[in-house]
């Protein structure tokens, strides 16, 4: 069951030159809830993720964190609130090893010197607790498979014990088994009380793990759905623009149109 | 990058071989091929002219490498973030000229002029870094502009006289003319290096063992320590056969070791490597990309100024820039030959030391054999090409899927 409200966006807009990437977008995520963010290419999903992650702040609109209005101007702001982001690509430094990537920007140090032993120990513990198998945590991530990289990227984001996780197409480049692993991981994260915003193209993934689905179309909200009670076709027609929906987020227990 | 996870109990020779194979497949050439190449080079020169390995020649070699070597260390920093600094030769020349003008013409105390010349190098680096990081002008172009501009400024400063002679007994001259005549200095420092290495490796091993993680077997640590000790004591022995440990070499090695520590054992160094492996990933991890970029060019500017002063010290005079582009190319070649990647993210400061040894050995050996300078350039060019080809091949090996 979803807990209290974690993150709310109210009337978020962003413009790149002549392109209105986001127009008056609303979104709500509760603790212990997986919200799928859906939309066709260019619908503004990635832009919205960047707004929340502080990588590309919004031009207008309000971000509320646990009921308080907050400023998210830099990645650091999002991180210190407890929002962790896993990007589809460009998420890892190819030349650094697994430990170096997991701790990048949050290195453990003793007297100003990197504490490699401690960082490796914590990395091993973390991977173990998530049942992630990586043969050697001291190889550069350039030598890992796509699935292994994705799991490294997700574990990296969990290091700071975030309250909320943004996953940008986490299964886009993965095989069937690795996709199942990642979705299992998302399930476990929800059970731990995290709020998860899952950006995906894959309706199968959405049906498998999401509680709510929020649809963006051409930078606008185009419907909020309870995944359990809504048919796949309904959601897809909303993505493609065959149907238009009210932009108001649903009250708890109420399905979208 | 650092202590690899190792299977305990593996035979040490096999362990070392596996380590090399793995490094190659990870796109890390490592120091061994260069070291082997250097041994072959020395053997060939010694066969052709038995003065080559004489203590006198090797001692001179160890001082000759310092100026260009220091510049190469700075270039390693810039290469690590996947950029290039073309201005180092000019900045080195300018620093020497500024020192000469302040000290000889203006009568400032030597130490003050020295500090100001080095700070000028940092400042110039910061300026390059500012234009590169803030305005997104590629570092190659910014530093190319710097190459021209600082050359011009040097010409202007030296304008009237053309050449300024330095005090041959002064502080700067001493940088390359002072030797620790007491043989104990070289030997005790030769003992200190391996001892520090052993203690660090042993401590690391104990902590890993305590945390139930894979650790290096003890005999492998002993073998590595012994290898370092052999090199250190051989160097100390040869240097003591001539005039003892040169101050210049000591400064060079200490700086290389300190900057290696900075790069590979501190959070700052980690961000430098991170920029070379993925700027976007680093930015998203909260790395202050702008600052790291500026700082890296500051390091290269500072090292260029230091190197320029050592080069001036060697000839105790500063003259109008003529060889600064050769200086730049030698420093760049040294960094790359030593194993630092042109594509960013891979390399160590020690590669500057190894690479400059190769280059200086080539030029010293060919000078002994009175090879024409035309041929010298061509041979040095061939060695550089070979190093770059190795670098590119390592990056294209099947296991390193990274940069394609």
PDB file of C-alpha atoms in Angstrom, chain A residues 50 55 75-76 79 87-97 99-101 104-110 112-121 124 136-146 149 156, chain B residues 1-5 22 25-26 28 80 203-204 207-208 211-214 261 263-267 270-287 344-346 399-403:
ATOM      1  CA  UNK A  50      16.209  15.868 -15.503  1.00  0.00           C
ATOM      2  CA  UNK A  55      20.302  18.222 -13.995  1.00  0.00           C
ATOM      3  CA  UNK A  75      22.105  17.298  -8.879  1.00  0.00           C
ATOM      4  CA  UNK A  76      23.435  17.780  -5.376  1.00  0.00           C
ATOM      5  CA  UNK A  79      20.726  13.882  -3.841  1.00  0.00           C
ATOM      6  CA  UNK A  87      20.128   7.080 -16.359  1.00  0.00           C
ATOM      7  CA  UNK A  88      19.611   4.954 -19.407  1.00  0.00           C
ATOM      8  CA  UNK A  89      23.066   5.712 -20.754  1.00  0.00           C
ATOM      9  CA  UNK A  90      26.187   7.675 -19.874  1.00  0.00           C
ATOM     10  CA  UNK A  91      25.658   6.689 -16.280  1.00  0.00           C
ATOM     11  CA  UNK A  92      29.063   5.161 -15.620  1.00  0.00           C
ATOM     12  CA  UNK A  93      32.682   6.126 -16.144  1.00  0.00           C
ATOM     13  CA  UNK A  94      34.027   3.448 -18.473  1.00  0.00           C
ATOM     14  CA  UNK A  95      37.581   3.501 -17.182  1.00  0.00           C
ATOM     15  CA  UNK A  96      36.779   3.305 -13.474  1.00  0.00           C
ATOM     16  CA  UNK A  97      36.220  -0.048 -11.851  1.00  0.00           C
ATOM     17  CA  UNK A  99      33.977   0.151  -6.818  1.00  0.00           C
ATOM     18  CA  UNK A 100      35.139   3.473  -8.253  1.00  0.00           C
ATOM     19  CA  UNK A 101      31.841   3.960 -10.061  1.00  0.00           C
ATOM     20  CA  UNK A 104      32.045   8.213  -7.469  1.00  0.00           C
ATOM     21  CA  UNK A 105      31.300  11.569  -5.855  1.00  0.00           C
ATOM     22  CA  UNK A 106      30.895   9.933  -2.425  1.00  0.00           C
ATOM     23  CA  UNK A 107      34.307   8.444  -1.842  1.00  0.00           C
ATOM     24  CA  UNK A 108      35.139   7.082   1.572  1.00  0.00           C
ATOM     25  CA  UNK A 109      38.334   8.683   2.800  1.00  0.00           C
ATOM     26  CA  UNK A 110      40.722   8.356   5.692  1.00  0.00           C
ATOM     27  CA  UNK A 112      42.044  12.692   2.849  1.00  0.00           C
ATOM     28  CA  UNK A 113      43.181   9.459   1.201  1.00  0.00           C
ATOM     29  CA  UNK A 114      40.729   7.121  -0.537  1.00  0.00           C
ATOM     30  CA  UNK A 115      39.889   4.129   1.612  1.00  0.00           C
ATOM     31  CA  UNK A 116      39.806   1.522  -1.156  1.00  0.00           C
ATOM     32  CA  UNK A 117      39.459  -1.437   1.169  1.00  0.00           C
ATOM     33  CA  UNK A 118      36.416  -0.024   2.922  1.00  0.00           C
ATOM     34  CA  UNK A 119      34.803   1.029  -0.369  1.00  0.00           C
ATOM     35  CA  UNK A 120      35.361  -2.412  -1.851  1.00  0.00           C
ATOM     36  CA  UNK A 121      33.957  -4.083   1.246  1.00  0.00           C
ATOM     37  CA  UNK A 124      30.594  -6.270  -2.091  1.00  0.00           C
ATOM     38  CA  UNK A 136      35.248  -9.004 -10.071  1.00  0.00           C
ATOM     39  CA  UNK A 137      34.474  -5.583  -8.633  1.00  0.00           C
ATOM     40  CA  UNK A 138      37.936  -4.335  -9.609  1.00  0.00           C
ATOM     41  CA  UNK A 139      37.520  -4.527 -13.390  1.00  0.00           C
ATOM     42  CA  UNK A 140      36.697  -1.354 -15.347  1.00  0.00           C
ATOM     43  CA  UNK A 141      33.002  -1.230 -16.182  1.00  0.00           C
ATOM     44  CA  UNK A 142      33.983  -1.023 -19.880  1.00  0.00           C
ATOM     45  CA  UNK A 143      34.522  -4.782 -19.686  1.00  0.00           C
ATOM     46  CA  UNK A 144      31.056  -5.566 -18.242  1.00  0.00           C
ATOM     47  CA  UNK A 145      27.905  -6.578 -20.133  1.00  0.00           C
ATOM     48  CA  UNK A 146      24.961  -4.206 -20.552  1.00  0.00           C
ATOM     49  CA  UNK A 149      26.354  -2.205 -16.056  1.00  0.00           C
ATOM     50  CA  UNK A 156      25.389   2.929  -7.227  1.00  0.00           C
TER      51      UNK A 156
ATOM     52  CA  UNK B   1      42.469   0.761 -11.012  1.00  0.00           C
ATOM     53  CA  UNK B   2      43.992   0.008  -7.680  1.00  0.00           C
ATOM     54  CA  UNK B   3      44.642  -3.177  -5.773  1.00  0.00           C
ATOM     55  CA  UNK B   4      43.026  -5.827  -7.915  1.00  0.00           C
ATOM     56  CA  UNK B   5      41.024  -8.631  -6.472  1.00  0.00           C
ATOM     57  CA  UNK B  22      44.208  -8.427 -17.873  1.00  0.00           C
ATOM     58  CA  UNK B  25      42.525  -6.399 -22.207  1.00  0.00           C
ATOM     59  CA  UNK B  26      41.222  -3.554 -20.063  1.00  0.00           C
ATOM     60  CA  UNK B  28      45.713  -0.351 -19.772  1.00  0.00           C
ATOM     61  CA  UNK B  80      43.771  11.965 -18.396  1.00  0.00           C
ATOM     62  CA  UNK B 203      48.908  -3.028   5.345  1.00  0.00           C
ATOM     63  CA  UNK B 204      46.462  -3.217   2.439  1.00  0.00           C
ATOM     64  CA  UNK B 207      43.035  -5.051   5.989  1.00  0.00           C
ATOM     65  CA  UNK B 208      41.673  -7.042   3.058  1.00  0.00           C
ATOM     66  CA  UNK B 211      37.555  -7.986   5.822  1.00  0.00           C
ATOM     67  CA  UNK B 212      37.528 -11.467   4.234  1.00  0.00           C
ATOM     68  CA  UNK B 213      38.254 -10.072   0.777  1.00  0.00           C
ATOM     69  CA  UNK B 214      40.708 -11.420  -1.795  1.00  0.00           C
ATOM     70  CA  UNK B 261      49.424   9.716  -4.869  1.00  0.00           C
ATOM     71  CA  UNK B 263      45.801  11.139  -8.764  1.00  0.00           C
ATOM     72  CA  UNK B 264      45.236   7.600  -7.601  1.00  0.00           C
ATOM     73  CA  UNK B 265      44.614   7.850  -3.888  1.00  0.00           C
ATOM     74  CA  UNK B 266      42.614  11.024  -3.340  1.00  0.00           C
ATOM     75  CA  UNK B 267      39.018  11.977  -4.161  1.00  0.00           C
ATOM     76  CA  UNK B 270      39.403  10.108  -8.789  1.00  0.00           C
ATOM     77  CA  UNK B 271      37.417  12.963 -10.330  1.00  0.00           C
ATOM     78  CA  UNK B 272      40.225  13.553 -12.876  1.00  0.00           C
ATOM     79  CA  UNK B 273      40.028   9.932 -14.021  1.00  0.00           C
ATOM     80  CA  UNK B 274      36.224  10.113 -13.965  1.00  0.00           C
ATOM     81  CA  UNK B 275      36.257  13.014 -16.425  1.00  0.00           C
ATOM     82  CA  UNK B 276      38.377  10.938 -18.775  1.00  0.00           C
ATOM     83  CA  UNK B 277      35.973   8.017 -18.554  1.00  0.00           C
ATOM     84  CA  UNK B 278      32.713   9.887 -19.032  1.00  0.00           C
ATOM     85  CA  UNK B 279      32.132  13.597 -18.499  1.00  0.00           C
ATOM     86  CA  UNK B 280      28.356  13.203 -18.337  1.00  0.00           C
ATOM     87  CA  UNK B 281      28.522  10.390 -15.797  1.00  0.00           C
ATOM     88  CA  UNK B 282      30.918  12.433 -13.701  1.00  0.00           C
ATOM     89  CA  UNK B 283      28.690  15.496 -13.867  1.00  0.00           C
ATOM     90  CA  UNK B 284      25.680  13.448 -12.797  1.00  0.00           C
ATOM     91  CA  UNK B 285      27.669  12.023  -9.914  1.00  0.00           C
ATOM     92  CA  UNK B 286      28.093  15.564  -8.629  1.00  0.00           C
ATOM     93  CA  UNK B 287      31.671  16.091  -9.813  1.00  0.00           C
ATOM     94  CA  UNK B 344      41.632  10.016 -21.701  1.00  0.00           C
ATOM     95  CA  UNK B 345      41.096   8.051 -18.540  1.00  0.00           C
ATOM     96  CA  UNK B 346      44.178   5.830 -18.593  1.00  0.00           C
ATOM     97  CA  UNK B 399      37.255  -6.787 -23.846  1.00  0.00           C
ATOM     98  CA  UNK B 400      37.320  -3.035 -23.675  1.00  0.00           C
ATOM     99  CA  UNK B 401      34.026  -2.176 -25.225  1.00  0.00           C
ATOM    100  CA  UNK B 402      34.170   1.332 -23.859  1.00  0.00           C
ATOM    101  CA  UNK B 403      35.331   3.994 -26.263  1.00  0.00           C
TER     102      UNK B 403
END
